[in-house]
mmCIF file of C-alpha atoms in Angstrom:
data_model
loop_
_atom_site.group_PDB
_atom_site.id
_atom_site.type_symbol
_atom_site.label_atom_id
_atom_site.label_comp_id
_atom_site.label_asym_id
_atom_site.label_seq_id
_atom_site.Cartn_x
_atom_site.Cartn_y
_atom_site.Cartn_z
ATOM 1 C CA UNK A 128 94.716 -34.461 29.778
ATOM 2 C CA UNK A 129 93.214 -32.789 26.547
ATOM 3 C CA UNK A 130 90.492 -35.875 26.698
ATOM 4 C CA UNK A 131 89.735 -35.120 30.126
ATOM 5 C CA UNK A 132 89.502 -31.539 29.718
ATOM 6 C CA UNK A 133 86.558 -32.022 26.816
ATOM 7 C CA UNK A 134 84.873 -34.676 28.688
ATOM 8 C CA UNK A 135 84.364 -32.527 31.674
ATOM 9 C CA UNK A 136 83.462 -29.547 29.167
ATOM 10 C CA UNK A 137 80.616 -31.631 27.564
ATOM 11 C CA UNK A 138 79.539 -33.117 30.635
ATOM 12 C CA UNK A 139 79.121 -29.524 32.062
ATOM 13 C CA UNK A 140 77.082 -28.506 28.631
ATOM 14 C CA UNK A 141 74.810 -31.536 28.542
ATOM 15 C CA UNK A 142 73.728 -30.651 32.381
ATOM 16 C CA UNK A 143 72.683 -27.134 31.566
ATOM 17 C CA UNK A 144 68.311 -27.340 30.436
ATOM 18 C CA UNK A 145 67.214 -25.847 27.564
ATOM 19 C CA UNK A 146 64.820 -22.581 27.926
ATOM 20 C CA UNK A 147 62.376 -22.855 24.977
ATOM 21 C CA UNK A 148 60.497 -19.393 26.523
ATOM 22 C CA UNK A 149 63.856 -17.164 26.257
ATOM 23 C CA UNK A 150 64.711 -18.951 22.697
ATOM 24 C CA UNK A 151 61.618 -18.081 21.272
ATOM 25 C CA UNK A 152 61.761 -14.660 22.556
ATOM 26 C CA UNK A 153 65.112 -13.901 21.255
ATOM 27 C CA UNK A 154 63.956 -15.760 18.093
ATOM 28 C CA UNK A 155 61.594 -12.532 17.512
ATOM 29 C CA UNK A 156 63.636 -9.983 18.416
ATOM 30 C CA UNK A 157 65.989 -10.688 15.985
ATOM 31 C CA UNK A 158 62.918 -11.065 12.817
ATOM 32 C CA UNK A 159 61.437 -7.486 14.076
ATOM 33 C CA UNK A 160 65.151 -5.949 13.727
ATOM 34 C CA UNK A 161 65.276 -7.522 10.056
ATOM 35 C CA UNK A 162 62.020 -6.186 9.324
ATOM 36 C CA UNK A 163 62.444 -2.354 10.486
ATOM 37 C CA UNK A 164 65.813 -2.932 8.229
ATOM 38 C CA UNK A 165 64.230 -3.650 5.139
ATOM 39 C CA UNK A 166 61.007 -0.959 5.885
ATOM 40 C CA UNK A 167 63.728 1.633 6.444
ATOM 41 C CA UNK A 168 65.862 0.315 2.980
ATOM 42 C CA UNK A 169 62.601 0.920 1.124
ATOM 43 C CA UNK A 170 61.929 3.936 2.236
ATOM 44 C CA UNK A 171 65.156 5.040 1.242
ATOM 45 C CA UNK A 172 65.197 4.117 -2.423
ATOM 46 C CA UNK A 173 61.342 5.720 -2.257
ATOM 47 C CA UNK A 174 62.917 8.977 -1.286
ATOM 48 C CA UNK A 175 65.947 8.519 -3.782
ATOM 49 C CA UNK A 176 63.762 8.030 -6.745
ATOM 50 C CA UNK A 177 61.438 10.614 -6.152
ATOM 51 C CA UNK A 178 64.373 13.137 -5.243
ATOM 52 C CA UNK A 179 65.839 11.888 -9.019
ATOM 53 C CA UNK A 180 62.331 12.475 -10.655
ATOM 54 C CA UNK A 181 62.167 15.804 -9.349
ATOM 55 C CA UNK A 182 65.814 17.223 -10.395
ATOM 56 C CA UNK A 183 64.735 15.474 -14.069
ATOM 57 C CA UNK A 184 61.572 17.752 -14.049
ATOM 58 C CA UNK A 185 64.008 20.759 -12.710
ATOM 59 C CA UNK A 186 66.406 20.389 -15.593
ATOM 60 C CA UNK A 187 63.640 20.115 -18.396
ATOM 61 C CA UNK A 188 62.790 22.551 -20.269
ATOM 62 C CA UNK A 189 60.166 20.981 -22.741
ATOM 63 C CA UNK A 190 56.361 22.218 -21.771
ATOM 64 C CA UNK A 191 53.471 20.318 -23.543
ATOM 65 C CA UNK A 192 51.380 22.794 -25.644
ATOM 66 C CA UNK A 193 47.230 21.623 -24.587
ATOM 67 C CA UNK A 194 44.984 21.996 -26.958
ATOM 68 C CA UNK A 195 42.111 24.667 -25.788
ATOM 69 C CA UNK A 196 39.366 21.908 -26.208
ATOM 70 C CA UNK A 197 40.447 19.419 -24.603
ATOM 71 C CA UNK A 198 39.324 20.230 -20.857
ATOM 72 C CA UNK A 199 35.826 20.340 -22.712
ATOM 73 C CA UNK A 200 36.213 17.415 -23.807
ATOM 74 C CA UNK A 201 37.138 15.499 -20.490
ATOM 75 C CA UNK A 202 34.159 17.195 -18.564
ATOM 76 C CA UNK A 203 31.887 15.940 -21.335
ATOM 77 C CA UNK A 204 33.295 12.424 -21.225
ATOM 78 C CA UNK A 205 33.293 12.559 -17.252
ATOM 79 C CA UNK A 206 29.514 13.870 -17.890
ATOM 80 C CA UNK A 207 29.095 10.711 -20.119
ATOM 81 C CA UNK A 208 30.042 8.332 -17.404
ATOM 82 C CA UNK A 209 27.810 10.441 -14.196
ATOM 83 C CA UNK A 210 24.776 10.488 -16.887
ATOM 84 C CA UNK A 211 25.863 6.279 -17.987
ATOM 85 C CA UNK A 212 25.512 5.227 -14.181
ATOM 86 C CA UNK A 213 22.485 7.489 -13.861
ATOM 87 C CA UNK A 214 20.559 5.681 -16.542
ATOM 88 C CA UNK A 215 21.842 2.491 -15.322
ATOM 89 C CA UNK A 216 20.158 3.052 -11.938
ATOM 90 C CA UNK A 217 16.710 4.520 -12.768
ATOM 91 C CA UNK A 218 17.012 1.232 -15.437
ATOM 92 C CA UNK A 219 16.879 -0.895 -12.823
ATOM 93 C CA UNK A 220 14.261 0.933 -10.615
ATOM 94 C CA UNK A 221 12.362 1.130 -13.657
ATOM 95 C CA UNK A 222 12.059 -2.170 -14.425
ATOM 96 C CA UNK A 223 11.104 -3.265 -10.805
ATOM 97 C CA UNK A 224 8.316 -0.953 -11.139
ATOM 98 C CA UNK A 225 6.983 -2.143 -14.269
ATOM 99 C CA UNK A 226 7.193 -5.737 -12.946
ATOM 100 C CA UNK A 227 4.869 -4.321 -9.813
ATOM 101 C CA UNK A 228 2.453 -2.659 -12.527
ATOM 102 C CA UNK A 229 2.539 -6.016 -14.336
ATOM 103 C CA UNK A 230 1.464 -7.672 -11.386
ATOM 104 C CA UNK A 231 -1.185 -5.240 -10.387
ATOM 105 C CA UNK A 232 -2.652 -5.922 -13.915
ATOM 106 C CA UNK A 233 -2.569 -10.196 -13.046
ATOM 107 C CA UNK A 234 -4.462 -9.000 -9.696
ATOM 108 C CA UNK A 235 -6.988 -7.408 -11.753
ATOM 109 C CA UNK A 236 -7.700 -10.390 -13.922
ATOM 110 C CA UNK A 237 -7.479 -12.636 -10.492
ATOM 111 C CA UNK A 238 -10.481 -10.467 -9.311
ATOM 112 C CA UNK A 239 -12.786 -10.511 -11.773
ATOM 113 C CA UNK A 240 -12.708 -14.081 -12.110
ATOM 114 C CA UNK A 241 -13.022 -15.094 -8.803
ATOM 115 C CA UNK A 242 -15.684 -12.373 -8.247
ATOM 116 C CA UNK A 243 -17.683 -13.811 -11.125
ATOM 117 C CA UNK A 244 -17.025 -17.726 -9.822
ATOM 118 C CA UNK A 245 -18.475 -16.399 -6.527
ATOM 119 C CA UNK A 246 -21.160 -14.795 -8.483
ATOM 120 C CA UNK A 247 -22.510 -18.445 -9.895
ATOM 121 C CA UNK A 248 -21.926 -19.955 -6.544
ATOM 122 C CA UNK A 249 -24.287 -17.703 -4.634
ATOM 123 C CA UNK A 250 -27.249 -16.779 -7.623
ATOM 124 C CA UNK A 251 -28.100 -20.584 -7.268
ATOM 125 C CA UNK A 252 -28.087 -20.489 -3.753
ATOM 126 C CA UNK A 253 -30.272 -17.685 -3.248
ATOM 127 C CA UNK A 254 -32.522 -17.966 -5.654
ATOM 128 C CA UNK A 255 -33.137 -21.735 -3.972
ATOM 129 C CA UNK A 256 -33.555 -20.000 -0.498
ATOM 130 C CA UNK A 257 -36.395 -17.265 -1.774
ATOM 131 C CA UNK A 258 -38.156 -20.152 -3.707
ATOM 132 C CA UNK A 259 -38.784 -22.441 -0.726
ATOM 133 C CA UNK A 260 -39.633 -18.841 1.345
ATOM 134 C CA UNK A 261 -42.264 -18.634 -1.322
ATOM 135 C CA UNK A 262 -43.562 -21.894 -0.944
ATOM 136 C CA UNK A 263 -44.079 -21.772 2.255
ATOM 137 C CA UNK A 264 -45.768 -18.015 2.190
ATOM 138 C CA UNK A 265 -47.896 -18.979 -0.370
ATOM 139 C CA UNK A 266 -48.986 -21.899 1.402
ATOM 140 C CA UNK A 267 -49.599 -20.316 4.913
ATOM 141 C CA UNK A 268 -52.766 -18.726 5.853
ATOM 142 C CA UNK A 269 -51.228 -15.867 5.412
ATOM 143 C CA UNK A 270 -49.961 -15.805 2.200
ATOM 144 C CA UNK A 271 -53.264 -17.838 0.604
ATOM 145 C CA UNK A 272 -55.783 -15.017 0.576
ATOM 146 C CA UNK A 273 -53.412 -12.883 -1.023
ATOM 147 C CA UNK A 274 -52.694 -15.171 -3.724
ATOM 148 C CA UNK A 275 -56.600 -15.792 -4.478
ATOM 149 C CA UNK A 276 -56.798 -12.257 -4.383
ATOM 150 C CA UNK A 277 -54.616 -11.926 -7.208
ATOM 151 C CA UNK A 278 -55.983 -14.962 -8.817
ATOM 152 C CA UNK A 279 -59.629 -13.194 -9.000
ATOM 153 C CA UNK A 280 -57.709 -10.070 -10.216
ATOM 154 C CA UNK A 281 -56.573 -12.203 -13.262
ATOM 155 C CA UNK A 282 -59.666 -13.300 -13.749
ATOM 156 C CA UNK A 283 -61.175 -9.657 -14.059
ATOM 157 C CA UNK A 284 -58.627 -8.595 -16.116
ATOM 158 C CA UNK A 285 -58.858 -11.659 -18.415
ATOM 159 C CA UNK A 286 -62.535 -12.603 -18.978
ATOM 160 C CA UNK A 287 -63.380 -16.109 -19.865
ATOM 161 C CA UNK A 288 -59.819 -17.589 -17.724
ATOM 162 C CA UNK A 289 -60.396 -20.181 -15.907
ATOM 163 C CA UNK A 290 -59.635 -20.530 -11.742
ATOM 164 C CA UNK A 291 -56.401 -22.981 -12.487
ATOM 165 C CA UNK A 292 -54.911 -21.045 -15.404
ATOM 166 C CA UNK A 293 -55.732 -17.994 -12.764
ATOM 167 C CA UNK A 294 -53.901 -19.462 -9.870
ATOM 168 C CA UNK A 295 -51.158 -20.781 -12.236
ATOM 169 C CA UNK A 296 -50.656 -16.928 -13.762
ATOM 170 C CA UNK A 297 -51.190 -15.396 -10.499
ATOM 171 C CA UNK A 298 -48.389 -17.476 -8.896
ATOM 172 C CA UNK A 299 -46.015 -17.384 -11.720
ATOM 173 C CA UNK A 300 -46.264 -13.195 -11.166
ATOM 174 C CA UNK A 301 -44.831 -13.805 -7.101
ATOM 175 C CA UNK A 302 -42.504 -16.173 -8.049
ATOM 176 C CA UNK A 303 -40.868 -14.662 -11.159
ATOM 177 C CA UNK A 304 -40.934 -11.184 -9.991
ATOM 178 C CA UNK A 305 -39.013 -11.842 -5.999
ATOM 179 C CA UNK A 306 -36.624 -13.699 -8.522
ATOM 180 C CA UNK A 307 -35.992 -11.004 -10.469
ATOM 181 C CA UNK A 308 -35.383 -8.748 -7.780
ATOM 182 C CA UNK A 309 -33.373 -10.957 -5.995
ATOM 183 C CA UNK A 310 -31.447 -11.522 -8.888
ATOM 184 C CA UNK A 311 -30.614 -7.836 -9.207
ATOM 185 C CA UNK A 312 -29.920 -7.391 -5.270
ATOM 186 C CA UNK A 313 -27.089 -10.117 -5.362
ATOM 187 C CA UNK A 314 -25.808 -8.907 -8.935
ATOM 188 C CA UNK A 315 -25.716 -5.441 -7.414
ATOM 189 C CA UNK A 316 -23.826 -6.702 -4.287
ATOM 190 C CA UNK A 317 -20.785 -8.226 -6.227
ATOM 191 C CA UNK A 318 -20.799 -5.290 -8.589
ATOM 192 C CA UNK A 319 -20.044 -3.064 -5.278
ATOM 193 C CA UNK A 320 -17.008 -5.600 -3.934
ATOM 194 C CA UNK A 321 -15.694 -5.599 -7.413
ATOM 195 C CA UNK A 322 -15.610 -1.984 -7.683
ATOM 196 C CA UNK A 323 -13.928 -1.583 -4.275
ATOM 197 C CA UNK A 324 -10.947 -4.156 -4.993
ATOM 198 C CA UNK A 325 -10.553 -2.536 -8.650
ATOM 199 C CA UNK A 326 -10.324 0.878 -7.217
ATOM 200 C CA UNK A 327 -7.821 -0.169 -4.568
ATOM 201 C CA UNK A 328 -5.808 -1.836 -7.433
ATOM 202 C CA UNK A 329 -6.398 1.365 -9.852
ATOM 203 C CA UNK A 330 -4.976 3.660 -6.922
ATOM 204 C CA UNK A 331 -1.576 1.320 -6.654
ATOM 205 C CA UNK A 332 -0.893 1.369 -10.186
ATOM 206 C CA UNK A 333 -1.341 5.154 -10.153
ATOM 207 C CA UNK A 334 1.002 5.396 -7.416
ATOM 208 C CA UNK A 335 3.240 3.136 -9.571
ATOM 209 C CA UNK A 336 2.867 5.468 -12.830
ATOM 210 C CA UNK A 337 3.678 8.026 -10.189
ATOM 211 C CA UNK A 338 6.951 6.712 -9.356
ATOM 212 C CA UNK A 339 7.478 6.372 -12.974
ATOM 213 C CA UNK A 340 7.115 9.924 -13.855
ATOM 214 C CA UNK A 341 9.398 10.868 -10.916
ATOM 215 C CA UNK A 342 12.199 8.794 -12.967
ATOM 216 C CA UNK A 343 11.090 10.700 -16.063
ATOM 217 C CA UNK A 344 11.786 13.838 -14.643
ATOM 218 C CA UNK A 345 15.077 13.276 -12.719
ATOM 219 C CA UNK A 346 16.491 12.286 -16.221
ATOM 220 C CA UNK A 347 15.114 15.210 -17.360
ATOM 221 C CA UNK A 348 16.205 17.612 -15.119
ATOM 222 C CA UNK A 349 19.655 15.840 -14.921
ATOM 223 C CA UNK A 350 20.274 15.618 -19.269
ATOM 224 C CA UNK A 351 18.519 19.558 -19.691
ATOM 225 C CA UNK A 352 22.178 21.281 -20.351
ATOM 226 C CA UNK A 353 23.798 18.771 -22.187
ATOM 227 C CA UNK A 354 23.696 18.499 -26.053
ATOM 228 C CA UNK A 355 21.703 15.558 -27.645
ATOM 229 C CA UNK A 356 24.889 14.342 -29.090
ATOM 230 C CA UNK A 357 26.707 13.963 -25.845
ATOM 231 C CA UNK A 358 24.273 12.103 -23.948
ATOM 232 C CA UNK A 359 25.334 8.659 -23.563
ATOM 233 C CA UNK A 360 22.852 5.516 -24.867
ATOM 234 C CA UNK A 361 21.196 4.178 -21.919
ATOM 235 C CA UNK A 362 18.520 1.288 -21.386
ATOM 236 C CA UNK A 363 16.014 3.501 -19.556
ATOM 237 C CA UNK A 364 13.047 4.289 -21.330
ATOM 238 C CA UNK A 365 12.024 7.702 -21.413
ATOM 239 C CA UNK A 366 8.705 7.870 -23.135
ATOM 240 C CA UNK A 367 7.264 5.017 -20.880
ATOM 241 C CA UNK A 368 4.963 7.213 -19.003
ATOM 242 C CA UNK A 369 3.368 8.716 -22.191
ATOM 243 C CA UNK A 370 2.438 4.913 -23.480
ATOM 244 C CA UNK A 371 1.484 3.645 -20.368
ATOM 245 C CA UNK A 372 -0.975 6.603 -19.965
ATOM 246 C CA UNK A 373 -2.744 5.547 -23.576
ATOM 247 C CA UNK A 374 -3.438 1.772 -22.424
ATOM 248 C CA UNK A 375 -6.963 0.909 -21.675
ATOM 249 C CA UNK A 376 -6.477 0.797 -17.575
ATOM 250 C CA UNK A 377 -5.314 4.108 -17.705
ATOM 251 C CA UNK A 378 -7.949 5.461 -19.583
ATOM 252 C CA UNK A 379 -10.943 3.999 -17.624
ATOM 253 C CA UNK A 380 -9.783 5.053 -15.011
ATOM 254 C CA UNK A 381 -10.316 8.579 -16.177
ATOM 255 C CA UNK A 382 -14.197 7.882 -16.477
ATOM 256 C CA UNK A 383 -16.078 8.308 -13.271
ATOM 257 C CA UNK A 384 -17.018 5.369 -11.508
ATOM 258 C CA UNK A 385 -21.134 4.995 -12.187
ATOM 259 C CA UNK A 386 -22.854 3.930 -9.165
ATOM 260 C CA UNK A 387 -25.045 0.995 -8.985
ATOM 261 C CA UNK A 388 -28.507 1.413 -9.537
ATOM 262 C CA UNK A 389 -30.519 1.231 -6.738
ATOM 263 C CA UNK A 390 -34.343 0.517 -7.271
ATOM 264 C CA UNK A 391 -36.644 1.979 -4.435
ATOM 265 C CA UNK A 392 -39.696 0.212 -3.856
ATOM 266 C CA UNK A 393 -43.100 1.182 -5.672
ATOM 267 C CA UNK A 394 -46.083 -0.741 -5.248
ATOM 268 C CA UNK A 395 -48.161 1.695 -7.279
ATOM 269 C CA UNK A 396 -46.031 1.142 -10.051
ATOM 270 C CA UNK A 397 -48.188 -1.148 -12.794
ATOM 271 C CA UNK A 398 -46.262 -3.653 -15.163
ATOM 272 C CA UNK A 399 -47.350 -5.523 -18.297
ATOM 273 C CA UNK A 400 -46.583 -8.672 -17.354
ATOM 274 C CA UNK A 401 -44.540 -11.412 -15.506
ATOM 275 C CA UNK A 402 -42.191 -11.900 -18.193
ATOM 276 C CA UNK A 403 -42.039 -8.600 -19.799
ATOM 277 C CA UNK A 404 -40.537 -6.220 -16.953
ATOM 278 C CA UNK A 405 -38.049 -6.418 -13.747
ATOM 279 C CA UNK A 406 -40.085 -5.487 -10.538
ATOM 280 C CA UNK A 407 -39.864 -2.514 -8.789
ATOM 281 C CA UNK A 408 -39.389 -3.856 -5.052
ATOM 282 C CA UNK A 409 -36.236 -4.900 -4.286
ATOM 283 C CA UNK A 410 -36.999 -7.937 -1.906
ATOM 284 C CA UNK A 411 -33.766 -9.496 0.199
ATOM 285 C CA UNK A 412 -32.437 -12.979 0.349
ATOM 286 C CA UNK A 413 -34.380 -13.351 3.548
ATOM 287 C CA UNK A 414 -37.320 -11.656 2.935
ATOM 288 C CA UNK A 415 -40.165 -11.457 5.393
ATOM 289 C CA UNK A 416 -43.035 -13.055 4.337
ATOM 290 C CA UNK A 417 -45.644 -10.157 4.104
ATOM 291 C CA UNK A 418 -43.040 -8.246 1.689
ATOM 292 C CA UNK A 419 -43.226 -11.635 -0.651
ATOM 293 C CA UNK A 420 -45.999 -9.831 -2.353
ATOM 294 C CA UNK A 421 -45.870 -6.512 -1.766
ATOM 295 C CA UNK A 422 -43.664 -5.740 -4.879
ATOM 296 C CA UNK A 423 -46.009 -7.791 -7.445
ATOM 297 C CA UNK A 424 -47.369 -6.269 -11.028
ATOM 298 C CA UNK A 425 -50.995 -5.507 -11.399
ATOM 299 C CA UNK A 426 -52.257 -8.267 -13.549
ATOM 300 C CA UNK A 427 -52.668 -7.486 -17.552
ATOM 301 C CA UNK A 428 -54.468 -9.211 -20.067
ATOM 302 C CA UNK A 429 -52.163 -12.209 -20.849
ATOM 303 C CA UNK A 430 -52.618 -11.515 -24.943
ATOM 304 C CA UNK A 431 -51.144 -8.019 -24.783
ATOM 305 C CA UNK A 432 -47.830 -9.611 -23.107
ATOM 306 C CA UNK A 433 -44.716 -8.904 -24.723
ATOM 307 C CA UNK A 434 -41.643 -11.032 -25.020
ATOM 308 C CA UNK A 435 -39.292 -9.993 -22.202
ATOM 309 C CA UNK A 436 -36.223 -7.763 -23.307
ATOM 310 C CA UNK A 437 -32.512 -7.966 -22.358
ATOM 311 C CA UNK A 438 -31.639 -8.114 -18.532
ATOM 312 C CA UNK A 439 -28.396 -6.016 -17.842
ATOM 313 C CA UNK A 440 -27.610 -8.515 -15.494
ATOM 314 C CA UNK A 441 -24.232 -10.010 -15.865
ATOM 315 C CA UNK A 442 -23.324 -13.543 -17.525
ATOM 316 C CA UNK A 443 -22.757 -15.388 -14.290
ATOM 317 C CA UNK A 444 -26.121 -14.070 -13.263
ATOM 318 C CA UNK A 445 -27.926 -14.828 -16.819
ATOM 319 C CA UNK A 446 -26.324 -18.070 -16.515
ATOM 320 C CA UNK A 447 -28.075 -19.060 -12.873
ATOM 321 C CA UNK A 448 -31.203 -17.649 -14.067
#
């Protein structure tokens, strides 16, 4: 009967299904009690030791004696640290300025060169251009009469030359003086775009030295009531503006900028010779051809000519001469 009873029991057990949902659930209720147990347990011994701490404190008697000076001296060291992280910052904006400046100074360099590489590049080509203009002027019927009118001028000024030694002279005069003033047009062009790029670069590292002061002077103003001896050592550099301001891009930049000479045109004006004097007539690249001669010396005698002086024209322009 027992056996029957038990078989009938676990027959009855095995046909009941198993509800993983409700386990679960009942799985979780029973962690979040054990939890809220232990939160509350902690709280409790939190609350015991601070209630022990307290009646220590209310049964001692013993009061430290503090020593007048030393709340001085924890402002200055908390003063130290404020004043450390302060240097630590304008350090670092500091030095990304000067890195800008540094730059600035590369772009100035960049400039000039390329500026003066352009400089050969076009002299050559010009000069070329206004050459075959005078060729063909001088060979037109235009330009002929006028160059055997200057031919017989030579002449009259030079007794005893002969016609081709005339022509030769008289030619030489055209040729070398639209050159020359040529030359100076082109030479005076570049000097105007390298002005302009230098001054924009001039007026961003002023801006940066700008910047730099204002660093300068927030130190300042921040270090003016504490003692020499308290400030902390710092990387930032406080005498950078002074040094900066005695370095040669500083300085020129003081100096006015002097404008480029312009030469207006003057026939009247007489010169000794081909060789020994820039013309006064500034002709253009592309020149019409009655102003080819317009800007021509008078003719001189050829044995008072003197040896031609120094032409403030720049290397790259000597060089294409």
């Amino acid at each position: 009967k027992e056996f029957q009873r038990r078989q009938r029991k676990s027959s009855s057990i095995s046909s009941k299904s198993l509800d993983f949902q409700q386990w679960g659930s009942k799985y979780d209720a029973a962690i979040e009690q054990r939890r809220q147990r232990q939160q509350e347990r902690a709280v409790r011994r939190l609350l015991q030791h601070k209630e022990a701490q307290e009646e220590e404190l209310r049964e001692c008697s013993f009061r430290p004696a503090l020593h007048p000076d030393q709340g001085a001296r924890r402002r200055v060291a908390q003063n130290r640290l404020k004043l450390r992280e302060l240097g630590r910052k304008l350090d670092a904006k500091q030095g990304a300025l000067m890195k800008e400046l540094d730059k600035h100074h590369q772009e100035e360099q960049e400039c000039i060169t390329r500026l003066k590489r352009e400089l050969s590049a076009e002299l050559p080509r010009a000069l070329g251009h206004i050459r075959t203009e005078l060729e063909t002027f001088l060979a037109s019927d235009e330009g002929r009469p006028a160059w055997e009118e200057r031919a017989q001028a030579y002449k009259e000024a030079n007794p005893g030359l002969g016609t081709p030694r005339a022509r030769e002279e008289a030619r030489s005069d055209i040729v070398v003086c639209n050159e020359t003033n040529l030359r100076n047009a082109v030479v005076a062009g570049f000097e105007d775009r390298k002005a302009v790029e230098l001054r924009q670069i001039q007026i961003s590292r002023l801006q940066i030295l700008q910047q730099l002061e204002d660093l300068e002077l927030q130190w300042t103003d921040s270090t003016a009531s504490v003692a020499v001896h308290d400030l902390p050592k710092v990387m930032f550099q406080t005498g950078l503006v002074a040094s900066l301001k005695q370095e040669t891009w500083y300085l020129s930049g003081l100096e006015p900028v002097p404008e480029v000479p312009r030469v207006q045109q003057d026939v009247a004006s007489p010169a000794p010779s081909r060789q020994s004097q820039v013309m006064p007539g500034v002709v253009p690249a592309y020149a019409a051809p009655s102003s080819l001669m317009s800007s021509a010396p008078s003719p001189s005698p050829i044995g008072s000519r003197r040896e031609p002086e120094s032409s403030p024209l720049s290397a790259a322009g000597a060089g294409a001469r």
